Coordinates of C-alpha atoms and ligand atoms in Angstrom, one line a residue:
Chain A
X1 CA 34.3 -6.1 -13.2
X2 CA 33.8 -8.7 -15.8
X3 CA 30.8 -6.7 -17.1
X4 CA 32.8 -3.5 -17.2
X5 CA 35.6 -5.2 -19.1
X6 CA 33.1 -6.6 -21.6
X7 CA 31.4 -3.2 -22.1
X8 CA 34.8 -1.5 -22.6
X9 CA 35.8 -4.1 -25.2
X10 CA 32.5 -3.5 -27.1
X11 CA 33.0 0.3 -27.2
X12 CA 36.6 -0.2 -28.3
X13 CA 35.4 -2.5 -31.1
X14 CA 32.9 0.1 -32.2
X15 CA 35.6 2.8 -32.2
X16 CA 38.0 0.5 -34.2
X17 CA 35.3 -0.2 -36.7
X18 CA 34.5 3.5 -37.1
X19 CA 38.2 4.3 -37.6
X20 CA 38.7 1.6 -40.1
X21 CA 35.7 2.6 -42.2
X22 CA 37.1 6.1 -42.2
X23 CA 40.6 4.9 -43.2
X24 CA 39.3 2.8 -46.0
X25 CA 37.6 6.0 -47.2
X26 CA 34.2 4.6 -48.3
X27 CA 32.5 7.9 -47.5
X28 CA 34.0 11.3 -47.8
X29 CA 35.2 12.8 -44.4
X30 CA 32.5 15.5 -44.7
X31 CA 29.9 12.8 -44.2
X32 CA 31.8 10.6 -41.8
X33 CA 34.5 12.4 -39.8
X34 CA 37.2 10.4 -38.0
X35 CA 36.9 9.6 -34.3
X36 CA 40.0 11.8 -33.8
X37 CA 38.4 14.9 -35.4
X38 CA 35.3 14.4 -33.3
X39 CA 37.5 14.2 -30.2
X40 CA 39.3 17.3 -31.3
X41 CA 36.0 19.2 -31.7
X42 CA 34.9 18.1 -28.2
X43 CA 38.3 19.1 -26.8
X44 CA 38.2 22.6 -28.3
X45 CA 34.6 23.3 -27.5
X46 CA 35.0 22.2 -23.9
X47 CA 38.1 24.3 -23.4
X48 CA 36.5 27.4 -25.0
X49 CA 33.4 26.9 -23.0
X50 CA 30.8 26.7 -25.7
X51 CA 29.8 23.2 -25.0
X52 CA 29.5 23.7 -21.3
X53 CA 27.5 26.9 -21.7
X54 CA 25.1 25.2 -24.2
X55 CA 24.7 22.2 -21.8
X56 CA 23.9 24.5 -19.0
X57 CA 21.3 26.4 -21.1
X58 CA 19.7 23.2 -22.1
X59 CA 19.7 21.7 -18.7
X60 CA 18.2 24.8 -17.2
X61 CA 15.3 24.7 -19.6
X62 CA 14.9 21.0 -19.2
X63 CA 14.9 20.9 -15.5
X64 CA 12.6 23.8 -15.1
X65 CA 10.1 22.6 -17.7
X66 CA 10.3 19.0 -16.4
X67 CA 9.7 20.1 -12.8
X68 CA 6.7 22.2 -13.8
X69 CA 5.4 19.3 -15.8
X70 CA 5.7 16.9 -12.8
X71 CA 4.1 19.4 -10.4
X72 CA 1.2 19.9 -12.8
X73 CA 0.9 16.3 -14.0
X74 CA 0.8 14.6 -10.6
X75 CA -2.3 16.5 -9.3
X76 CA -4.0 16.2 -12.7
X77 CA -3.5 12.4 -12.5
X78 CA -4.9 12.3 -9.0
X79 CA -7.9 14.3 -10.1
X80 CA -8.6 12.0 -13.1
X81 CA -8.3 9.0 -10.9
X82 CA -10.5 10.4 -8.2
X83 CA -13.3 12.2 -10.1
X84 CA -15.2 10.7 -12.9
X85 CA -15.9 14.1 -14.4
X86 CA -12.2 14.8 -14.5
X87 CA -11.6 11.3 -16.0
X88 CA -14.0 12.1 -18.8
X89 CA -12.5 15.6 -19.5
X90 CA -8.9 16.0 -18.4
X91 CA -8.3 12.3 -18.7
X92 CA -9.4 12.2 -22.4
X93 CA -7.4 15.3 -23.2
X94 CA -4.3 13.9 -21.5
X95 CA -4.6 10.7 -23.4
X96 CA -5.0 12.5 -26.6
X97 CA -2.3 15.0 -26.1
X98 CA 0.2 12.4 -24.9
X99 CA -0.1 10.8 -28.4
X100 CA 0.6 14.1 -30.0
X101 CA 4.4 14.2 -30.8
X102 CA 5.7 17.2 -28.9
X103 CA 7.3 18.7 -32.0
X104 CA 3.7 19.6 -33.0
X105 CA 3.6 22.1 -30.1
X106 CA 6.4 24.2 -31.6
X107 CA 4.4 26.2 -34.1
X108 CA 1.8 27.0 -31.5
X109 CA 4.5 27.9 -28.9
X110 CA 6.1 30.3 -31.4
X111 CA 2.9 32.0 -32.2
X112 CA 2.0 32.4 -28.5
X113 CA 5.3 33.2 -27.0
X114 CA 7.5 34.3 -30.0
X115 CA 11.2 33.2 -30.1
X116 CA 11.6 33.3 -26.3
X117 CA 12.6 31.1 -23.4
X118 CA 8.9 30.8 -22.6
X119 CA 8.3 29.0 -25.9
X120 CA 11.0 26.5 -25.0
X121 CA 9.6 26.0 -21.6
X122 CA 6.1 25.6 -22.9
X123 CA 7.2 22.8 -25.3
X124 CA 9.0 20.9 -22.5
X125 CA 6.0 21.2 -20.2
X126 CA 3.6 20.0 -22.8
X127 CA 6.0 17.1 -23.6
X128 CA 6.2 15.9 -20.0
X129 CA 2.9 16.8 -18.2
X130 CA 0.6 14.4 -19.9
X131 CA 2.6 11.2 -19.5
X132 CA 3.1 12.1 -15.8
X133 CA -0.7 12.6 -15.4
X134 CA -1.4 9.3 -17.1
X135 CA 1.1 7.4 -15.0
X136 CA -0.2 8.9 -11.8
X137 CA -3.8 8.0 -12.8
X138 CA -2.7 4.5 -13.6
X139 CA -0.8 4.2 -10.4
X140 CA -3.7 5.3 -8.3
X141 CA -6.0 2.9 -10.0
X142 CA -3.7 0.0 -9.3
X143 CA -3.5 0.6 -5.5
X144 CA -4.7 -2.7 -4.0
X145 CA -8.1 -2.0 -2.3
X146 CA -7.0 -3.9 0.8
X147 CA -4.5 -1.2 1.6
X148 CA -7.3 1.4 1.6
X149 CA -9.5 -0.8 3.7
X150 CA -6.7 -1.4 6.2
X151 CA -5.9 2.3 6.3
X152 CA -9.6 3.2 6.8
X153 CA -10.0 0.8 9.7
X154 CA -7.0 2.5 11.4
X155 CA -8.8 5.8 11.1
X156 CA -7.2 7.3 8.0
X157 CA -9.5 9.6 6.1
X158 CA -9.5 11.9 3.1
X159 CA -6.3 13.7 2.5
X160 CA -4.4 11.6 4.9
X161 CA -5.3 8.5 3.0
X162 CA -4.1 10.2 -0.2
X163 CA -0.8 11.2 1.1
X164 CA 0.0 8.3 3.5
X165 CA -1.5 5.4 1.4
X166 CA -2.4 6.2 -2.2
X167 CA 0.7 8.1 -3.2
X168 CA 3.3 5.8 -1.6
X169 CA 1.4 2.7 -2.8
X170 CA 1.5 4.0 -6.4
X171 CA 5.2 4.9 -6.2
X172 CA 6.3 2.2 -8.6
X173 CA 4.0 3.7 -11.2
X174 CA 5.0 7.2 -10.3
X175 CA 8.7 6.5 -10.8
X176 CA 8.0 4.9 -14.2
X177 CA 5.9 8.0 -15.1
X178 CA 8.7 10.3 -14.0
X179 CA 11.2 8.4 -16.2
X180 CA 8.9 8.5 -19.2
X181 CA 8.1 12.1 -18.6
X182 CA 11.8 12.9 -18.5
X183 CA 12.4 11.1 -21.8
X184 CA 9.6 13.0 -23.4
X185 CA 10.8 16.3 -22.0
X186 CA 14.3 15.7 -23.3
X187 CA 13.1 14.8 -26.7
X188 CA 10.7 17.8 -27.0
X189 CA 13.4 20.2 -25.9
X190 CA 15.9 18.9 -28.5
X191 CA 13.3 19.3 -31.2
X192 CA 12.5 22.8 -30.0
X193 CA 16.1 23.8 -29.9
X194 CA 16.8 22.5 -33.3
X195 CA 13.9 24.2 -34.9
X196 CA 13.9 27.5 -33.0
X197 CA 16.7 29.8 -32.4
X198 CA 16.3 31.8 -29.2
X199 CA 18.7 34.6 -28.8
X200 CA 18.7 34.5 -25.0
X201 CA 20.7 31.3 -25.0
X202 CA 22.1 28.6 -27.3
X203 CA 21.4 25.1 -26.2
X204 CA 22.8 21.8 -27.3
X205 CA 20.1 21.5 -30.0
X206 CA 21.1 24.8 -31.4
X207 CA 24.8 23.7 -31.5
X208 CA 23.6 20.7 -33.4
X209 CA 21.7 22.9 -35.8
X210 CA 24.7 25.2 -36.4
X211 CA 26.8 22.1 -37.0
X212 CA 24.5 21.1 -39.8
X213 CA 24.5 24.7 -41.2
X214 CA 28.3 24.8 -41.2
X215 CA 28.5 21.3 -42.7
X216 CA 30.6 20.4 -39.7
X217 CA 30.0 16.8 -39.2
X218 CA 32.4 16.4 -36.3
X219 CA 30.3 19.0 -34.4
X220 CA 27.1 17.2 -35.2
X221 CA 28.4 13.9 -33.9
X222 CA 30.2 15.4 -31.0
X223 CA 27.1 17.2 -29.8
X224 CA 25.1 14.0 -30.3
X225 CA 27.5 12.1 -28.1
X226 CA 27.2 14.8 -25.4
X227 CA 23.4 14.6 -25.6
X228 CA 23.5 10.8 -25.1
X229 CA 25.9 11.1 -22.2
X230 CA 23.8 13.8 -20.5
X231 CA 20.7 11.7 -21.0
X232 CA 22.4 8.6 -19.5
X233 CA 23.8 10.3 -16.5
X234 CA 20.7 12.3 -15.6
X235 CA 18.7 9.2 -15.8
X236 CA 21.1 7.6 -13.3
X237 CA 21.3 10.6 -11.0
X238 CA 17.6 11.4 -11.0
X239 CA 16.0 8.0 -10.9
X240 CA 18.4 5.4 -9.5
X241 CA 17.7 6.6 -5.9
X242 CA 14.0 6.1 -6.4
X243 CA 14.6 2.7 -8.0
X244 CA 16.9 1.6 -5.3
X245 CA 14.2 2.6 -2.8
X246 CA 11.6 0.6 -4.7
X247 CA 14.0 -2.4 -4.9
X248 CA 14.8 -2.1 -1.2
X249 CA 11.2 -1.8 0.1
X250 CA 9.1 -3.6 -2.4
X251 CA 11.7 -6.2 -3.3
X252 CA 11.2 -5.4 -7.0
X253 CA 13.8 -6.5 -9.6
X254 CA 17.0 -4.5 -9.5
X255 CA 17.4 -2.0 -12.2
X256 CA 20.0 0.8 -12.9
Chain B
X1 CA 5.6 -6.1 30.9
X2 CA 2.3 -5.9 32.8
X3 CA 3.1 -2.5 34.1
X4 CA 3.7 -1.3 30.6
X5 CA 0.4 -2.5 29.5
X6 CA -1.4 -0.8 32.3
X7 CA 0.5 2.4 31.7
X8 CA -0.1 2.4 27.9
X9 CA -3.8 1.6 28.4
X10 CA -4.3 4.5 30.8
X11 CA -2.7 6.8 28.4
X12 CA -4.6 5.8 25.4
X13 CA -7.9 5.6 27.1
X14 CA -7.9 8.5 29.6
X15 CA -11.5 8.2 30.7
X16 CA -12.5 4.8 29.9
X17 CA -15.9 4.0 31.4
X18 CA -15.4 0.2 31.3
X19 CA -12.4 0.6 33.6
X20 CA -14.6 1.7 36.4
X21 CA -17.2 -1.0 35.8
X22 CA -17.3 -3.7 38.4
X23 CA -16.1 -7.0 37.1
X24 CA -19.1 -9.3 37.4
X25 CA -18.4 -13.0 37.4
X26 CA -21.8 -13.5 35.8
X27 CA -21.3 -11.9 32.5
X28 CA -24.3 -10.2 30.9
X29 CA -25.3 -12.5 28.1
X30 CA -28.8 -11.3 27.6
X31 CA -30.0 -9.8 24.4
X32 CA -29.8 -6.5 26.1
X33 CA -29.3 -4.4 23.0
X34 CA -29.3 -1.1 24.8
X35 CA -25.9 -1.5 26.4
X36 CA -24.5 -3.9 23.8
X37 CA -21.2 -3.1 22.2
X38 CA -22.2 -4.5 18.9
X39 CA -25.6 -5.2 17.5
X40 CA -26.2 -6.9 14.2
X41 CA -29.9 -6.8 13.5
X42 CA -31.4 -9.1 10.9
X43 CA -28.7 -8.3 8.4
X44 CA -28.6 -9.8 4.9
X45 CA -25.9 -9.3 2.3
X46 CA -26.1 -10.2 -1.3
X47 CA -23.1 -9.7 -3.6
X48 CA -24.1 -8.9 -7.1
X49 CA -21.6 -10.1 -9.7
X50 CA -21.7 -10.7 -13.4
X51 CA -21.9 -14.4 -12.8
X52 CA -25.0 -14.0 -10.6
X53 CA -25.8 -13.1 -7.1
X54 CA -24.3 -14.6 -4.0
X55 CA -26.3 -14.6 -0.8
X56 CA -23.4 -14.2 1.6
X57 CA -25.5 -13.6 4.7
X58 CA -29.3 -14.1 5.3
X59 CA -31.0 -12.6 8.3
X60 CA -28.1 -12.7 10.7
X61 CA -28.8 -11.3 14.2
X62 CA -26.1 -11.0 16.8
X63 CA -25.6 -9.1 20.0
X64 CA -22.1 -8.7 21.5
X65 CA -21.9 -7.3 25.0
X66 CA -19.0 -5.1 26.0
X67 CA -15.9 -7.1 26.9
X68 CA -17.3 -10.2 25.3
X69 CA -15.3 -12.7 23.3
X70 CA -17.1 -14.2 20.4
X71 CA -15.7 -16.7 18.0
X72 CA -17.2 -17.5 14.6
X73 CA -16.6 -20.8 13.0
X74 CA -18.0 -22.1 9.7
X75 CA -17.1 -23.6 6.4
X76 CA -15.2 -21.6 3.8
X77 CA -17.5 -19.2 2.1
X78 CA -20.1 -19.1 4.8
X79 CA -19.9 -15.4 5.2
X80 CA -17.7 -15.0 8.2
X81 CA -15.4 -12.4 6.7
X82 CA -18.4 -10.6 5.2
X83 CA -20.0 -10.3 8.7
X84 CA -16.7 -8.9 10.1
X85 CA -16.5 -6.4 7.2
X86 CA -20.1 -5.3 8.0
X87 CA -19.2 -4.7 11.6
X88 CA -16.1 -2.9 10.7
X89 CA -18.1 -0.7 8.4
X90 CA -16.2 -1.6 5.3
X91 CA -19.3 -3.1 3.7
X92 CA -22.9 -1.9 3.9
X93 CA -25.7 -4.3 4.8
X94 CA -28.3 -4.9 2.1
X95 CA -30.9 -5.3 4.7
X96 CA -31.0 -4.8 8.5
X97 CA -28.5 -2.7 10.4
X98 CA -25.4 -2.8 12.4
X99 CA -24.9 -0.8 15.6
X100 CA -21.8 -0.1 17.6
X101 CA -22.3 1.5 21.0
X102 CA -25.9 2.0 20.0
X103 CA -25.1 4.1 17.0
X104 CA -25.5 2.9 13.4
X105 CA -22.2 2.0 11.8
X106 CA -21.7 4.3 8.8
X107 CA -18.1 3.6 8.1
X108 CA -14.9 2.3 9.7
X109 CA -13.8 3.7 13.0
X110 CA -10.6 3.4 14.9
X111 CA -12.5 2.0 17.9
X112 CA -13.2 -1.1 15.8
X113 CA -9.9 -2.4 14.6
X114 CA -9.9 -5.1 11.9
X115 CA -7.3 -7.7 11.3
X116 CA -7.7 -9.0 7.9
X117 CA -7.4 -12.5 6.6
X118 CA -4.4 -11.5 4.5
X119 CA -1.8 -9.4 6.3
X120 CA -2.5 -6.2 4.2
X121 CA 0.8 -4.6 5.3
X122 CA 2.1 -1.6 3.5
X123 CA 5.2 -2.4 1.4
X124 CA 6.5 1.2 1.4
X125 CA 6.9 1.1 5.2
X126 CA 9.2 -1.0 7.2
X127 CA 7.9 -3.3 10.0
X128 CA 7.8 -0.7 12.7
X129 CA 6.5 1.9 10.2
X130 CA 3.5 -0.4 9.7
X131 CA 2.8 -0.7 13.4
X132 CA 3.2 3.1 13.8
X133 CA 0.7 3.8 11.0
X134 CA -2.4 3.5 13.3
X135 CA -0.6 5.0 16.3
X136 CA 0.1 8.1 14.4
X137 CA -3.6 8.6 13.8
X138 CA -4.2 8.5 17.5
X139 CA -4.0 11.8 19.4
X140 CA -2.3 12.2 22.7
X141 CA 0.8 10.2 22.2
X142 CA 4.2 11.7 21.8
X143 CA 6.8 10.5 19.3
X144 CA 8.8 8.5 21.8
X145 CA 5.6 7.0 23.3
X146 CA 4.5 5.9 19.9
X147 CA 7.8 4.2 19.3
X148 CA 7.7 2.5 22.7
X149 CA 4.3 1.2 22.1
X150 CA 5.1 -0.1 18.7
X151 CA 8.3 -1.7 19.9
X152 CA 6.4 -3.3 22.8
X153 CA 3.9 -4.9 20.5
X154 CA 6.6 -6.1 18.1
X155 CA 8.4 -7.6 21.1
X156 CA 5.2 -9.3 22.2
X157 CA 4.8 -10.9 18.8
X158 CA 8.5 -11.9 18.9
X159 CA 9.6 -9.7 16.1
X160 CA 12.0 -7.4 18.0
X161 CA 14.8 -8.4 15.7
X162 CA 12.9 -7.4 12.6
X163 CA 11.8 -3.9 13.6
X164 CA 13.4 -2.3 10.6
X165 CA 13.0 -5.2 8.1
X166 CA 11.1 -4.7 4.9
X167 CA 7.8 -6.4 4.5
X168 CA 8.9 -8.5 1.5
X169 CA 11.7 -10.0 3.6
X170 CA 9.3 -11.6 6.1
X171 CA 7.7 -15.0 6.0
X172 CA 4.0 -15.4 5.8
X173 CA 3.6 -16.1 9.6
X174 CA 5.9 -13.1 10.4
X175 CA 3.7 -10.9 8.3
X176 CA 0.6 -12.0 10.1
X177 CA 2.4 -11.2 13.4
X178 CA 3.2 -7.7 12.2
X179 CA -0.5 -7.3 11.2
X180 CA -1.5 -8.5 14.7
X181 CA 0.9 -6.0 16.4
X182 CA -0.5 -3.3 14.1
X183 CA -4.1 -4.1 15.0
X184 CA -3.3 -4.2 18.8
X185 CA -1.1 -1.2 19.0
X186 CA -3.7 1.6 18.8
X187 CA -5.5 -0.3 21.6
X188 CA -9.0 -0.4 20.0
X189 CA -12.1 -1.2 22.1
X190 CA -13.3 -3.7 19.6
X191 CA -11.0 -6.2 17.8
X192 CA -12.3 -7.9 14.7
X193 CA -10.0 -10.7 13.8
X194 CA -10.2 -12.8 10.7
X195 CA -8.2 -15.9 11.2
X196 CA -5.4 -14.1 12.9
X197 CA -3.5 -17.2 14.0
X198 CA -3.8 -19.2 10.8
X199 CA -0.2 -18.6 9.7
X200 CA 1.5 -19.0 13.0
X201 CA 3.5 -22.0 14.0
X202 CA 2.0 -24.1 16.8
X203 CA 4.2 -22.8 19.6
X204 CA 3.8 -19.1 18.8
X205 CA 0.1 -19.8 18.5
X206 CA -0.2 -21.2 21.9
X207 CA 1.7 -18.2 23.3
X208 CA -0.9 -16.1 21.5
X209 CA -3.8 -17.9 23.0
X210 CA -2.5 -16.9 26.4
X211 CA -1.7 -13.4 25.4
X212 CA -5.0 -12.7 23.8
X213 CA -6.9 -14.1 26.7
X214 CA -4.9 -11.8 29.0
X215 CA -5.4 -8.8 26.8
X216 CA -9.1 -9.5 26.6
X217 CA -9.5 -9.9 30.4
X218 CA -7.3 -7.1 31.5
X219 CA -8.5 -4.5 29.2
X220 CA -12.0 -5.6 28.6
X221 CA -11.8 -5.6 24.9
X222 CA -14.7 -6.8 22.8
X223 CA -13.4 -9.4 20.4
X224 CA -15.0 -11.1 17.5
X225 CA -12.7 -13.7 16.1
X226 CA -13.1 -15.8 13.0
X227 CA -11.3 -19.2 12.9
X228 CA -11.3 -22.5 11.2
X229 CA -9.8 -24.1 14.3
X230 CA -12.7 -25.3 16.5
X231 CA -10.3 -26.0 19.4
X232 CA -9.1 -22.4 19.2
X233 CA -12.7 -21.2 19.2
X234 CA -13.6 -23.3 22.2
X235 CA -10.4 -22.2 24.0
X236 CA -10.9 -18.5 23.4
X237 CA -14.6 -17.7 23.0
X238 CA -17.1 -17.0 25.6
X239 CA -19.5 -17.8 22.9
X240 CA -18.9 -19.8 19.7
X241 CA -21.2 -19.2 16.8
X242 CA -21.4 -21.9 14.1
X243 CA -22.2 -20.6 10.6
X244 CA -24.1 -22.7 8.1
X245 CA -23.2 -22.5 4.5
X246 CA -25.0 -21.0 1.6
X247 CA -26.6 -18.8 2.5
X248 CA -24.8 -17.8 5.7
X249 CA -26.8 -18.2 8.8
X250 CA -25.9 -18.8 12.4
X251 CA -26.9 -22.4 12.9
X252 CA -25.7 -23.1 16.4
X253 CA -24.6 -21.2 19.4
X254 CA -22.3 -22.5 22.2
X255 CA -21.8 -20.9 25.5
X256 CA -18.3 -21.9 26.7
X257 CA -18.4 -21.4 30.5
X258 CA -14.9 -22.7 31.2
X259 CA -12.5 -21.1 33.7
X260 CA -9.8 -18.7 32.4
X261 CA -7.1 -18.9 31.5
X262 CA -8.0 -21.9 29.4
X263 CA -5.5 -24.3 28.0
X264 CA -6.0 -25.4 24.4
X265 CA -4.9 -28.9 25.3
X266 CA -7.3 -29.4 28.1
X267 CA -10.0 -32.1 28.0
X268 CA -12.8 -29.6 28.7
X269 CA -11.8 -27.6 25.6
X270 CA -11.5 -30.8 23.6
X271 CA -15.0 -31.8 24.6
X272 CA -16.4 -28.6 23.4
X273 CA -14.4 -28.8 20.2
X274 CA -15.8 -32.3 19.5
X275 CA -19.4 -31.1 19.7
X276 CA -18.7 -27.9 17.7
X277 CA -17.1 -30.0 15.0
X278 CA -20.3 -32.1 14.8
X279 CA -22.3 -28.9 14.6
X280 CA -20.1 -27.7 11.7
X281 CA -20.7 -31.0 9.9
X282 CA -24.4 -30.4 10.4
X283 CA -24.6 -33.6 12.4
X284 CA -26.4 -32.1 15.4
X285 CA -30.1 -32.5 16.1
X286 CA -31.9 -29.7 14.2
X287 CA -34.0 -29.3 17.4
X288 CA -30.9 -27.7 18.9
X289 CA -30.7 -25.0 16.3
X290 CA -30.8 -21.5 17.7
X291 CA -30.6 -22.7 21.3
X292 CA -27.6 -21.6 23.3
X293 CA -25.8 -24.8 24.2
X294 CA -23.9 -24.7 27.5
X295 CA -21.8 -27.1 29.5
X296 CA -24.7 -29.4 30.3
X297 CA -25.7 -29.9 26.7
X298 CA -22.1 -30.5 25.7
X299 CA -21.6 -33.0 28.4
X300 CA -24.8 -34.8 27.4
X301 CA -23.7 -34.8 23.7
X302 CA -20.2 -36.1 24.4
X303 CA -21.4 -38.8 26.8
Ligands
LIG401 N1 -16.6 -8.8 -2.9 C1 -17.3 -9.9 -3.1 N2 -17.9 -10.0 -4.3 C2 -18.7 -11.1 -4.6 N3 -18.9 -12.1 -3.8 C3 -18.3 -12.1 -2.6 C4 -17.4 -11.0 -2.2 N4 -17.0 -11.2 -1.0 C5 -17.5 -12.4 -0.6 N5 -18.3 -12.9 -1.6 C6 -19.0 -14.2 -1.5 O1 -19.7 -14.2 -0.3 C7 -19.6 -15.5 0.3 C8 -19.0 -15.4 1.7 O2 -17.7 -14.9 1.6 P1 -16.8 -14.7 2.9 O3 -15.5 -14.2 2.4 O4 -17.5 -13.9 3.9 O5 -16.6 -16.2 3.4 P2 -15.8 -16.7 4.7 O6 -16.7 -17.4 5.6 O7 -14.9 -15.7 5.2 O8 -14.9 -17.8 4.0 P3 -13.3 -18.3 4.4 O9 -13.4 -19.1 5.6 O10 -12.9 -19.1 3.2 O11 -12.6 -17.0 4.6 C9 -18.7 -16.4 -0.6 O12 -19.6 -17.2 -1.4 C10 -18.0 -15.4 -1.5 O13 -17.9 -15.9 -2.8
LIG402 MG1 -12.9 -15.3 5.4

């Protein structure tokens, strides 16, 4: 309760500061719109449905690409952790490509797929798959050997060991990897949407882009706020169950 | 409680040959390697590390007959855990070989259950989940039977109130008790135990001495138990092997021929413990090395 009050006070202070800077008129309203005009933009775009539609388009691309990224990244990480030959090939590629900012995939995606949904998806997948693979690899390597020994003496072998011991034992790393992957997927999709206009659907990034074209600063700021809110809430919805499980079972520090 | 044991045992070992064996009061202690449960033949183990090589075991030979209870005592670092790991199949001998039921040990098997020095419980499972882990890998048990067996063993280690606790919420001794329940639950023929009672409080421990002797006698398990407690070794073991340090060798062998069930606080056990302690300190006549020392020798040495 006390924390909630404190947080609300802080946000109120920021709003007040913003309003007062606008009132003094240091910058022209074109560069810094008032909080009120941003709110008005949000209100109209929510009521006429554009914001909701854009959010849905973005979320669909994001979730689809992210899920594919996870589904690909997890086995890749398992492979690199298990086989030296994969570590030397896929592992090195993953490490290299993870350092590549995902915006760099956009030209390639455009050439391969044109201005299509697939290009968007491709960029999101490339943004998320490598960090998931690396986190999985890392998690598997950090499984305490004593767990494997205990499991083996109880008769666990091969795939059973992987599913019943290695994967759950690396869960703390997997969750961290999933979070990081999510952040990368989100960033790469925003970059892709701002750069590329796909006619099959306008996402939040495209709204942001149009806001700039129209010199409509309240739209830019409004969409940015929506992006932040979506990022925050999905983080909570997607990951806090996992983190609560980790906290409950492992006794790790409470987060989220 | 007894009935449950019998029932559970029959279920999990449908055609167990040892059940039809006649109990012989004179236990076979010869070096009969043909029928032996475990044979360790001239095994050496060297650990190679960056800081040099450690000779953990040198030329160890050991024959454990079916349904025998062997205790290993020795200073810290004398290679007791290493020997257990070799028997469990978790390590490979550098030289020599290890046989279980006459067949070379190539890896771990569920017939030889290991209880590690550290609890090694899985943090992603709750207490009963840990006990169920080994049971799930056993065929022939239904879901409810598995649960019953797991609950039975948790009750027998006094953790019935903590069935659904998380591992990080348990004390060190409680963790060790879960590990014990986990090792016992799949009902292995061979139990390899590395200081299983070290973290227990004195009362629970005495309860365990009774329980383990009962389990061993009733179900003819073959047990190899490592301990630092010489009284415990004398109380539990048919044979007590004393390891010498650096490199690990079996220095002395004691045959404890006392009546069962034995009481840890009895004078007879204390007498054995006194002599074993002297053996541990290396204070026994070197002439006695390698000779099995029985009741007569112990009586002579304590006199
Ligand atoms: N994995 C390993 N790598 C290198 N050296 C090892 C390894 N395991 C054991 N050793 C060495 O082998 C020797 C015997 O170790 P071991 O764990 O068998 O002793 P122990 O008798 O069980 O001792 P304690 O009573 O303290 O448990 C020690 O000197 C130890 O340093
Ligand atoms: Mg040890």
